[in-house]
Coordinates of C-alpha atoms in Angstrom, one line a residue:
I197 CA 53.8 65.5 182.3
A198 CA 56.3 68.2 183.2
N199 CA 57.9 67.9 179.6
F200 CA 54.4 68.4 178.1
Y201 CA 54.0 71.8 179.9
A202 CA 57.7 72.7 179.3
R203 CA 57.3 72.4 175.5
R204 CA 54.4 74.9 175.9
G205 CA 56.4 77.5 178.0
Y206 CA 55.5 76.3 181.5
F207 CA 59.0 75.3 182.8
D208 CA 57.9 75.5 186.4
A209 CA 55.0 73.1 185.9
R210 CA 55.2 70.3 188.6
V211 CA 53.1 67.3 189.5
V212 CA 52.3 68.0 193.1
S213 CA 50.1 64.9 193.8
S214 CA 48.9 61.7 192.3
Q215 CA 46.2 59.3 193.4
I216 CA 44.5 56.0 192.2
V217 CA 40.8 56.0 192.3
S218 CA 39.1 52.6 191.9
G219 CA 36.0 52.1 189.8
K220 CA 32.8 50.8 191.2
Q221 CA 32.7 47.7 189.0
R222 CA 34.3 44.7 190.7
R223 CA 35.8 41.4 189.3
P224 CA 34.6 38.1 190.9
N225 CA 37.8 38.1 193.2
G226 CA 36.8 41.5 194.5
E227 CA 39.4 43.5 192.6
P228 CA 38.3 46.7 190.7
E229 CA 37.6 46.2 187.0
F230 CA 39.4 49.6 186.3
V231 CA 41.2 52.4 188.1
R232 CA 41.8 56.1 187.2
V233 CA 45.1 57.8 187.9
V234 CA 44.7 61.3 188.7
H235 CA 47.6 63.8 188.7
T236 CA 47.4 67.2 190.1
V237 CA 49.5 69.8 188.3
Q238 CA 50.8 73.1 189.3
E239 CA 51.5 75.0 186.1
G240 CA 53.2 78.0 187.3
S241 CA 53.8 81.2 185.1
A242 CA 54.2 80.9 181.3
S243 CA 57.6 82.1 179.8
Q244 CA 57.8 84.5 177.1
L245 CA 60.2 84.9 174.2
R246 CA 62.7 87.5 175.2
T247 CA 65.2 87.5 172.1
I248 CA 65.2 85.7 168.8
T249 CA 68.7 85.6 167.4
I250 CA 69.6 84.3 163.9
Q251 CA 73.2 83.4 163.3
L252 CA 74.1 83.1 159.6
D253 CA 77.2 81.0 158.4
E254 CA 78.6 83.3 155.8
E255 CA 81.2 80.9 154.6
G256 CA 80.9 80.6 150.7
L257 CA 78.3 83.4 150.5
A258 CA 78.8 86.2 148.1
A259 CA 79.2 89.6 149.9
A260 CA 76.1 91.1 148.2
E261 CA 74.0 87.9 149.3
V262 CA 74.6 88.3 153.0
P263 CA 72.4 91.4 153.7
V264 CA 69.6 90.1 151.4
L265 CA 69.5 86.8 153.2
R266 CA 69.5 88.3 156.7
E267 CA 66.5 90.7 155.7
L268 CA 64.7 87.6 154.1
L269 CA 65.4 85.3 157.0
S270 CA 64.3 87.9 159.7
A271 CA 60.9 88.2 157.9
R272 CA 60.4 84.4 157.7
V273 CA 61.3 83.5 161.2
G274 CA 57.7 84.3 162.3
L275 CA 58.6 84.7 166.1
H276 CA 58.1 87.9 168.2
A277 CA 59.4 89.0 171.4
G278 CA 56.7 89.0 174.3
A279 CA 54.9 86.1 172.8
R280 CA 54.4 82.8 174.9
F281 CA 57.0 80.3 174.2
A282 CA 56.0 77.0 172.4
E283 CA 58.2 74.4 170.9
S284 CA 55.8 74.0 168.2
D285 CA 56.2 77.6 167.1
V286 CA 60.0 77.2 167.1
Q287 CA 59.7 74.1 164.9
E288 CA 57.5 76.1 162.5
A289 CA 60.1 78.7 162.4
I290 CA 62.8 76.3 161.5
E291 CA 60.6 74.9 158.6
G292 CA 60.1 78.5 157.5
L293 CA 63.8 79.4 157.6
V294 CA 64.7 76.2 155.6
A295 CA 62.0 76.9 153.0
A296 CA 63.4 80.5 152.7
L297 CA 66.8 79.3 152.0
Q298 CA 65.7 76.6 149.6
D299 CA 63.7 79.3 147.6
R300 CA 67.1 81.1 147.2
S301 CA 68.7 78.0 145.7
Y302 CA 70.2 76.6 148.8
A303 CA 68.9 73.1 148.5
T304 CA 71.3 71.6 151.2
A305 CA 70.5 74.3 153.8
V306 CA 70.7 73.2 157.4
V307 CA 69.0 75.1 160.4
S308 CA 69.7 74.1 164.0
H309 CA 68.6 75.9 167.1
R310 CA 69.3 76.4 170.7
V311 CA 66.7 77.3 173.6
D312 CA 67.9 78.9 176.7
A313 CA 65.2 79.0 179.3
Y314 CA 65.2 81.2 182.4
P315 CA 62.0 80.1 184.5
E316 CA 62.9 82.3 187.4
E317 CA 62.7 85.4 184.8
N318 CA 59.8 83.8 182.8
A319 CA 62.1 84.4 179.8
V320 CA 63.2 82.2 176.9
D321 CA 66.1 83.1 174.4
V322 CA 66.1 81.4 171.2
T323 CA 68.9 81.1 168.7
F324 CA 68.9 79.8 165.2
M325 CA 72.0 78.7 163.6
L326 CA 71.8 78.7 159.8
H327 CA 74.2 76.9 157.3
P328 CA 73.1 77.7 153.7
G329 CA 75.9 75.7 151.9
T330 CA 76.4 75.8 148.3
Q331 CA 73.8 77.1 145.9
A332 CA 72.3 74.2 143.8
V333 CA 70.7 73.6 140.4
F334 CA 68.3 70.9 139.2
G335 CA 69.7 67.6 137.9
A336 CA 68.1 64.6 136.5
L337 CA 64.4 63.8 137.3
T338 CA 63.1 60.3 137.8
I339 CA 59.4 59.1 138.1
A340 CA 58.5 55.9 139.9
G341 CA 55.2 54.1 140.7
L342 CA 53.5 54.4 137.4
D343 CA 51.3 51.6 136.1
R344 CA 48.1 52.8 134.4
V345 CA 49.0 56.4 134.2
E346 CA 51.3 57.2 131.3
D347 CA 54.6 58.9 132.1
R348 CA 54.0 61.8 129.5
Y349 CA 51.0 63.1 131.6
V350 CA 53.1 63.5 134.8
R351 CA 56.0 65.1 133.0
R352 CA 53.6 67.8 131.6
H353 CA 53.4 69.0 135.4
V354 CA 57.2 69.0 135.8
L355 CA 57.9 72.7 136.2
V356 CA 61.8 72.6 136.1
K357 CA 64.4 71.3 133.8
P358 CA 68.1 70.2 134.5
G359 CA 70.3 73.1 134.8
D360 CA 67.6 75.5 136.4
A361 CA 68.4 77.2 139.6
W362 CA 67.1 75.2 142.5
D363 CA 63.7 76.7 143.8
G364 CA 61.8 75.3 146.7
R365 CA 58.7 77.0 145.6
A366 CA 58.8 75.3 142.2
V367 CA 59.2 71.9 143.9
R368 CA 56.2 72.4 146.3
R369 CA 54.0 73.8 143.4
M370 CA 55.0 70.8 141.2
K371 CA 54.1 68.3 143.9
Q372 CA 50.7 70.0 144.4
E373 CA 50.0 70.0 140.7
I374 CA 50.8 66.3 140.3
Y375 CA 48.6 65.5 143.2
D376 CA 45.8 67.6 141.7
M377 CA 45.8 65.4 138.7
G378 CA 43.4 63.3 140.8
V379 CA 44.9 59.9 139.9
F380 CA 47.5 59.6 142.8
S381 CA 46.9 58.8 146.5
M382 CA 50.5 59.7 147.4
V383 CA 53.1 62.0 145.9
T384 CA 56.5 62.6 147.2
V385 CA 59.2 64.7 145.7
N386 CA 62.6 64.0 147.1
P387 CA 66.0 65.7 146.5
V388 CA 68.8 63.2 146.0
F389 CA 72.1 64.5 147.6
D390 CA 75.2 62.6 146.6
E391 CA 78.0 61.7 149.0
E392 CA 80.4 63.3 146.7
P393 CA 78.6 66.5 145.5
R394 CA 78.7 67.0 141.7
L395 CA 79.2 70.7 140.6
D396 CA 78.4 72.5 137.5
A397 CA 80.7 74.8 135.5
Q398 CA 79.8 77.7 138.0
G399 CA 80.5 75.8 141.1
R400 CA 76.8 75.1 142.0
Q401 CA 75.8 71.6 143.3
I402 CA 73.8 69.5 141.1
V403 CA 70.7 67.8 142.9
D404 CA 68.6 65.2 141.2
L405 CA 64.9 64.8 141.9
D406 CA 63.0 61.5 142.6
I407 CA 59.3 61.6 142.1
V408 CA 57.6 58.6 143.9
L409 CA 53.8 58.1 143.1
R410 CA 51.1 55.7 144.3
E411 CA 48.2 55.5 141.9
R412 CA 44.6 55.4 143.0
K413 CA 42.2 52.7 141.9
P414 CA 40.6 53.9 138.5
R415 CA 37.1 52.6 139.2
S416 CA 34.7 53.4 142.0
F417 CA 31.2 52.6 143.1
A418 CA 29.4 54.2 145.9
I419 CA 25.9 53.7 147.3
A420 CA 24.3 56.0 149.9
G421 CA 21.1 57.2 151.4
G422 CA 19.8 59.4 154.2
V423 CA 17.7 62.3 155.2
A424 CA 18.6 66.0 154.7
W425 CA 17.3 69.0 156.2
D426 CA 17.5 72.7 155.0
V427 CA 15.8 76.0 155.4
Q428 CA 13.0 74.9 152.9
G429 CA 12.1 71.4 154.2
F430 CA 13.2 67.8 154.3
S431 CA 14.6 65.4 151.7
F432 CA 14.7 61.7 151.8
V433 CA 17.3 60.2 149.4
F434 CA 17.7 56.6 148.6
P435 CA 19.3 55.2 146.7
N436 CA 22.1 57.4 145.6
L437 CA 24.4 55.5 143.2
T438 CA 27.6 56.8 141.9
F439 CA 29.8 55.1 139.3
G440 CA 33.2 56.7 138.6
H441 CA 36.4 56.3 136.6
I442 CA 39.5 58.5 136.9
N443 CA 41.5 57.4 134.0
L444 CA 39.2 56.3 131.3
G445 CA 41.1 55.2 128.2
R446 CA 44.5 55.9 130.0
R447 CA 44.0 59.6 129.1
L448 CA 43.2 60.9 132.4
I449 CA 39.5 61.3 131.4
R450 CA 37.2 61.4 134.6
S451 CA 33.8 60.0 134.1
T452 CA 30.8 59.8 136.6
I453 CA 27.3 58.6 136.5
T454 CA 25.0 59.5 139.3
L455 CA 21.5 57.9 139.9
K456 CA 19.6 59.5 142.7
G457 CA 16.0 58.9 143.9
G458 CA 14.1 60.2 146.8
Y459 CA 11.2 62.3 148.1
R460 CA 11.2 66.0 149.2
Y461 CA 8.7 67.6 151.5
L462 CA 8.4 71.3 151.9
G463 CA 4.9 71.5 153.2
P464 CA 1.4 70.0 152.9
A465 CA 1.0 71.4 149.3
D466 CA 4.6 70.9 148.3
H467 CA 5.8 67.5 148.2
F468 CA 7.0 65.4 145.5
P469 CA 9.1 62.4 144.3
T470 CA 12.6 63.5 143.3
A471 CA 15.0 61.9 140.9
N472 CA 18.4 62.9 139.2
V473 CA 20.2 61.1 136.5
K474 CA 23.4 62.6 135.5
A475 CA 26.5 61.7 133.4
E476 CA 29.7 63.9 133.6
L477 CA 33.0 63.8 131.6
S478 CA 36.1 65.9 132.5
W479 CA 39.2 65.8 130.4
P480 CA 42.2 67.5 132.1
D481 CA 45.4 68.1 130.2
F482 CA 43.4 68.7 126.9
P483 CA 45.2 69.6 124.9
T484 CA 47.8 70.8 127.4
R485 CA 48.0 70.9 131.1
Q486 CA 46.6 74.3 131.4
F487 CA 43.2 73.2 129.9
V488 CA 40.2 71.2 131.0
L489 CA 37.3 69.9 128.8
R490 CA 34.1 69.3 130.4
G491 CA 30.6 68.0 129.4
E492 CA 27.5 66.8 131.2
V493 CA 24.1 65.6 130.4
G494 CA 21.3 65.0 132.9
V495 CA 17.5 64.9 133.9
E496 CA 16.2 66.2 137.1
L497 CA 12.7 65.7 138.7
G498 CA 11.9 67.8 141.7
V499 CA 9.7 70.3 143.7
E500 CA 10.2 73.9 144.8
K501 CA 8.1 76.2 146.8
G502 CA 4.9 76.7 144.8
Y503 CA 5.7 74.4 141.9
K504 CA 7.0 71.0 140.6
F505 CA 9.4 70.5 137.7
W506 CA 11.4 68.3 135.6
T507 CA 14.4 69.5 133.5
P508 CA 16.7 67.8 131.0
S509 CA 19.9 69.6 130.6
G510 CA 23.3 69.6 129.0
A511 CA 26.5 71.5 129.2
L512 CA 29.9 71.8 127.5
G513 CA 32.8 73.9 128.8
L514 CA 36.5 74.5 128.4
G515 CA 38.6 75.8 131.3
W516 CA 42.1 77.5 131.2
S517 CA 44.4 78.2 134.0
P518 CA 47.5 80.0 132.8
V519 CA 48.9 80.2 136.2
G520 CA 47.8 78.6 139.4
P521 CA 45.5 81.1 141.0
L522 CA 44.1 82.6 137.8
K523 CA 41.3 80.6 136.0
F524 CA 39.2 81.3 132.9
D525 CA 36.1 79.3 131.7
V526 CA 33.9 79.2 128.8
S527 CA 30.8 77.1 128.7
Y528 CA 27.4 76.6 126.9
Y529 CA 24.4 75.4 128.7
D530 CA 21.0 74.0 127.2
L531 CA 18.1 72.9 129.4
F532 CA 14.3 72.5 129.0
S533 CA 12.2 73.0 132.0
A534 CA 8.6 71.9 132.5
R535 CA 6.5 73.1 135.4
I536 CA 3.7 71.6 137.1
G537 CA 1.4 73.2 139.7
P538 CA -0.4 76.6 140.5
E539 CA 0.8 80.0 139.7
P540 CA 1.5 82.2 142.8
V541 CA -0.5 85.4 143.2
V542 CA 0.3 88.8 144.6
P543 CA -1.3 89.7 148.0
S544 CA -3.2 92.7 146.5
Q545 CA -5.4 90.3 144.5
C546 CA -6.9 89.1 147.7
P547 CA -9.9 91.1 149.1
E548 CA -8.6 90.9 152.6
V549 CA -4.7 90.6 153.1
G550 CA -5.2 89.2 156.7
R551 CA -7.2 86.2 155.5
A552 CA -5.2 82.9 155.4
P553 CA -3.6 82.5 152.1
G554 CA -5.3 79.3 151.4
D555 CA -8.6 81.3 151.3
C556 CA -7.4 83.7 148.7
T557 CA -8.7 83.1 145.2
P558 CA -7.4 85.6 142.5
P559 CA -9.9 87.4 140.4
S560 CA -10.3 86.2 136.8
D561 CA -8.6 89.3 135.4
A562 CA -5.8 89.6 137.9
K563 CA -2.3 89.9 136.7
S564 CA -0.1 87.3 138.4
P565 CA 3.8 87.1 138.0
D566 CA 5.0 84.9 135.2
F567 CA 5.8 81.3 136.0
T568 CA 5.8 79.9 132.4
D569 CA 5.1 76.2 132.4
N570 CA 7.5 75.1 129.8
Y571 CA 10.6 76.9 128.5
L572 CA 13.9 76.3 126.7
L573 CA 17.0 78.0 128.1
S574 CA 20.1 78.2 126.0
Y575 CA 22.9 80.4 127.1
T576 CA 26.8 80.8 127.2
R577 CA 28.9 81.8 130.1
E578 CA 32.3 83.3 130.5
S579 CA 33.9 83.5 133.9
V580 CA 37.3 84.5 135.2
M581 CA 38.5 84.0 138.9
L582 CA 41.7 85.0 140.7
D583 CA 42.0 83.0 144.0
L584 CA 44.9 84.2 146.2
R585 CA 43.3 82.7 149.4
D586 CA 45.3 80.4 151.7
N587 CA 42.3 78.0 152.3
P588 CA 39.3 78.0 150.0
L589 CA 37.0 76.6 152.7
A590 CA 38.3 78.7 155.6
A591 CA 40.6 81.6 154.4
N592 CA 42.7 83.4 157.1
K593 CA 44.4 85.7 154.5
G594 CA 44.3 86.5 150.8
L595 CA 42.0 87.8 148.1
L596 CA 39.3 86.3 145.8
L597 CA 38.0 88.1 142.7
Q598 CA 35.6 86.5 140.3
F599 CA 33.3 87.7 137.5
A600 CA 30.9 86.0 135.3
S601 CA 28.7 86.9 132.3
D602 CA 25.7 85.0 130.8
Q603 CA 24.2 85.5 127.4
A604 CA 20.8 83.7 126.7
F605 CA 19.6 83.3 123.1
P606 CA 16.3 81.7 121.9
F607 CA 17.9 79.0 119.7
G608 CA 15.5 77.1 117.4
R609 CA 12.2 75.3 118.1
L610 CA 10.6 78.2 120.0
P611 CA 7.0 78.4 118.9
D612 CA 6.6 74.6 118.7
G613 CA 4.2 73.3 121.3
G614 CA 4.1 76.6 123.1
L615 CA 7.7 76.3 124.0
R616 CA 9.5 79.6 124.6
G617 CA 13.0 81.0 125.1
F618 CA 14.6 84.0 126.7
R619 CA 16.9 86.9 125.7
Y620 CA 18.9 88.4 128.4
V621 CA 22.4 89.2 129.8
R622 CA 23.4 88.5 133.3
F623 CA 26.4 90.0 135.1
E624 CA 27.7 89.0 138.4
G625 CA 30.9 89.8 140.3
E626 CA 32.3 89.4 143.8
V627 CA 35.3 90.5 145.8
R628 CA 36.4 88.7 149.1
G629 CA 39.3 89.8 151.3
F630 CA 40.9 88.3 154.3
V631 CA 43.2 90.2 156.6
P632 CA 45.1 88.4 159.5
I633 CA 45.5 90.4 162.6
V634 CA 47.7 89.6 165.6
R635 CA 49.3 86.4 164.0
D636 CA 46.1 84.9 162.8
R637 CA 44.4 85.3 166.2
F638 CA 42.0 87.8 164.5
V639 CA 40.9 87.7 161.0
L640 CA 38.9 90.5 159.3
A641 CA 36.8 89.1 156.4
L642 CA 35.2 91.4 153.9
R643 CA 32.9 90.5 151.0
T644 CA 30.9 92.5 148.4
G645 CA 29.1 91.4 145.4
A646 CA 26.4 92.5 142.8
T647 CA 24.4 90.9 140.2
H648 CA 22.2 92.4 137.2
V649 CA 20.0 90.8 134.6
Q650 CA 19.2 92.8 131.5
T651 CA 16.6 91.6 128.9
W652 CA 16.8 92.8 125.3
G653 CA 15.0 92.7 122.1
D654 CA 11.1 92.2 122.7
E655 CA 11.8 90.0 125.7
H656 CA 10.9 91.3 129.2
Q657 CA 11.0 88.2 131.4
V658 CA 13.8 86.2 133.0
P659 CA 13.5 82.5 133.9
V660 CA 12.9 82.0 137.6
T661 CA 16.2 80.0 138.0
K662 CA 18.2 82.9 136.7
R663 CA 16.8 85.7 138.6
V664 CA 18.7 87.5 141.5
Y665 CA 18.0 86.2 145.0
L666 CA 19.4 87.3 148.3
G667 CA 19.1 85.9 151.7
G668 CA 20.3 82.7 153.4
D669 CA 23.8 81.3 154.1
G670 CA 26.4 83.0 152.1
S671 CA 24.3 86.2 151.7
V672 CA 22.2 88.2 154.1
R673 CA 22.0 85.6 156.9
G674 CA 19.2 87.2 158.8
F675 CA 16.7 86.3 156.0
K676 CA 15.6 82.8 154.9
S677 CA 17.1 81.7 151.6
R678 CA 16.0 83.7 148.6
Y679 CA 13.6 85.6 150.8
L680 CA 15.2 89.1 150.4
G681 CA 13.4 90.4 147.3
P682 CA 10.1 90.2 145.4
R683 CA 7.8 87.4 146.5
A684 CA 4.4 86.0 145.8
L685 CA 1.8 83.8 147.7
D686 CA 1.1 80.1 147.1
P687 CA -2.7 80.2 146.8
L688 CA -3.1 76.6 148.0
C689 CA -0.9 77.2 151.1
T690 CA -2.6 77.0 154.5
R691 CA 0.5 77.6 156.7
R692 CA 1.8 80.9 158.1
D693 CA 4.7 81.1 155.8
C694 CA 3.2 80.9 152.3
I695 CA 5.7 82.9 150.4
V696 CA 7.2 81.9 147.0
P697 CA 10.3 84.0 146.0
L698 CA 10.0 85.6 142.6
G699 CA 13.5 87.0 142.2
A700 CA 14.7 90.4 141.1
R701 CA 16.6 92.1 138.3
T702 CA 19.4 93.5 140.4
G703 CA 21.0 92.8 143.7
V704 CA 23.9 94.0 145.8
S705 CA 25.1 92.5 149.1
G706 CA 28.2 92.7 151.5
S707 CA 29.4 91.3 154.7
V708 CA 31.8 92.4 157.4
E709 CA 33.0 89.6 159.7
L710 CA 35.6 89.6 162.6
R711 CA 36.8 86.1 163.5
F712 CA 38.8 85.4 166.7
R713 CA 40.7 82.2 167.7
P714 CA 40.8 82.2 171.5
F715 CA 42.6 79.0 171.8
G716 CA 43.4 75.8 169.8
S717 CA 40.8 75.0 167.0
L718 CA 38.0 77.2 168.4
W719 CA 36.9 80.3 166.7
V720 CA 34.2 82.9 167.4
A721 CA 32.9 85.5 165.0
A722 CA 30.7 88.5 164.8
F723 CA 29.2 89.8 161.6
T724 CA 27.0 92.2 159.7
D725 CA 25.3 91.4 156.4
L726 CA 23.4 93.8 154.1
G727 CA 21.8 93.6 150.8
R728 CA 19.0 95.1 148.5
T729 CA 17.4 94.1 145.3
W730 CA 15.7 96.2 142.5
G731 CA 13.1 95.3 139.9
D732 CA 11.1 91.9 139.4
G733 CA 12.3 89.3 137.0
S734 CA 8.7 88.3 136.0
T735 CA 7.8 91.8 134.6
D736 CA 9.3 94.6 132.4
T737 CA 11.2 96.9 134.7
N738 CA 10.1 99.9 132.5
A739 CA 6.4 99.0 132.9
S740 CA 4.2 100.7 135.4
D741 CA 3.0 97.9 137.5
A742 CA 1.4 99.6 140.5
T743 CA 0.2 96.3 142.0
L744 CA 3.6 94.8 142.1
L745 CA 5.3 98.0 143.5
A746 CA 2.7 98.1 146.2
Y747 CA 3.3 94.6 147.0
E748 CA 7.0 95.0 147.3
S749 CA 6.7 98.1 149.5
A750 CA 4.4 96.2 151.9
L751 CA 7.1 93.5 152.3
Y752 CA 10.2 95.6 152.7
D753 CA 11.5 99.1 152.4
R754 CA 12.7 99.4 148.8
D755 CA 14.8 102.4 149.5
K756 CA 17.0 101.1 152.3
L757 CA 19.5 98.4 152.6
Q758 CA 18.3 95.4 154.6
I759 CA 20.7 94.6 157.4
S760 CA 21.2 91.5 159.6
V761 CA 23.7 91.1 162.5
G762 CA 24.8 88.0 164.2
G763 CA 27.6 85.8 165.5
G764 CA 28.7 82.2 165.7
V765 CA 31.3 79.7 166.6
R766 CA 33.6 77.5 164.4
Y767 CA 35.7 74.6 165.2
D768 CA 38.5 73.1 163.0
L769 CA 38.3 69.5 162.3
S770 CA 40.3 67.1 160.1
I771 CA 37.6 67.4 157.5
G772 CA 37.4 71.2 157.7
R773 CA 35.9 73.9 159.7
V774 CA 32.5 73.3 161.1
R775 CA 30.4 76.4 161.5
L776 CA 27.2 77.4 163.5
D777 CA 25.9 81.0 162.9
F778 CA 22.9 82.9 164.4
A779 CA 21.6 86.0 162.5
A780 CA 18.8 88.4 163.0
R781 CA 17.2 91.1 161.0
I782 CA 17.4 94.9 162.0
R783 CA 14.1 95.8 160.3
R784 CA 10.9 93.6 160.6
W785 CA 8.1 93.4 158.0
P786 CA 5.0 95.5 158.7
E787 CA 2.8 94.0 161.4
S788 CA -0.2 94.6 159.2
E789 CA 1.0 92.0 156.7
A790 CA 0.2 89.1 159.0
A791 CA -0.2 86.6 156.3
L792 CA 3.1 87.4 154.7
R793 CA 5.5 87.5 157.6
E794 CA 8.3 84.9 158.0
P795 CA 7.8 82.7 161.1
F796 CA 10.8 84.2 162.8
P797 CA 13.0 87.4 162.2
W798 CA 16.1 85.2 162.8
N799 CA 17.9 82.3 161.3
I800 CA 20.4 79.6 162.3
H801 CA 23.0 78.3 159.8
F802 CA 25.0 75.2 160.4
N803 CA 27.5 74.2 157.6
L804 CA 31.0 73.0 156.7
G805 CA 33.4 75.8 155.9
E806 CA 32.9 79.6 156.3
S807 CA 30.0 81.6 154.8
F808 CA 32.5 83.2 152.5

């Protein structure tokens, strides 16, 4: 116990007393069934780092290399005077120093250390002794453990060749790229150091590489079921069957077939069986390691608030990643959507807004927002993403830039059977930044994004699935999902909340979040989200639709950003960061619109990973 505390800087910690407490359960012979051993520990004061010294062995180093190495190693040590001593931090510093030397071609670098503790002064002096050795180059490379995966596919991800200067970053990146192929459960990349070092013509040591792999089973089958809850309602899923193959035809082609059935309940008027059949193919390394060819076809049956639908769809795309964090993608999508159910109506079509929505019957000449029963949507998408985050699920530092553009064209078959298509372009972009403060104890997270949909030709409407929606987790968290923007009423609804989101033409949103880790794996956060939408996706933005404008004004202030504030807690588990957030809106809807108000002006979000 004393050693446990000493490794964390409490060198004066002592066990001052111990006792054995017997449990109440007894064996037949009268002896206790179990006992508890209770130790009382006096921690004492924590010791702090007083000095951090780096001793560099300069033997064999070029004179010009010495100051460069000293500056590099001082930046990589990661320890600061005044911080509480912890042995784990020292070990992390050693790993960082070794990596820094290996990144400078010193493959055989050795780092040792000495810790001098002065408990009476609450001080610790740490000394690192660095022995870089001789600079190295890559030698021969061998690959072991292959059975069903062909050697040539692995060698496409080998980023070095014999004679290249040793680079620890290239070794780590190569290991990650081979693992990301998705066909190996274990990847190790080991340098081979000869007892008698071999030297090249320039006197650099030649170090071979051994890559040892363990293949995953190519075929998989899974069956699952359960109950899910979200902000809209409940879903019952059973069965959920998944058939997969990760090396089809020994060409690394991944195939997945998903068969899902269930029932979704959103309210008394919105419940329906759900089903989803989807087949997906992904061909990485086509034609080289930087490209991925994808395709999918499927049919979905489901229900949303105010309508039911079934949708056959297909997609074909090609992704290109010239360097790790930079990704380009070009895709083509084609889907047919058939809708079943009533069209929502705007509140002004009811004689009395205060009446229950179920009692509202629109007049025969009323103009309702467009919910076209059947449509064909064909569009292409181009996207680019630069991801410099340290962790996609819970980033502590880095930057993310992403932009996408869609172009919808009414290809073929349009007048047949009343089927229609759409003409529009859709632009969306987002920037996320993460700034660590005080050695990752505080993280300032920033996000801003915008989306705009513009119709062209004689088309003035946007399909409901491609309109701009704000609100919910990952957006303005004080609003329910998709509720920040134009809305309509479900005429058959008898509940208090009878709103059907209609979607907008333009939307902007942003977030500022401060995350703090008080200790261990626990995080707390405070945040502000804001957003605003313009226009309505079911009408021409240039038209003078006084009814709809009055409707939007009644629900929210069109001239101001909608703001929500909140906070939450997070905890890092082996599966990722678990998050619980509470958010409330600053501005409430007018009290006179009693039939249109949400049940609560706040929301709770529980999820895996950060909101952004």
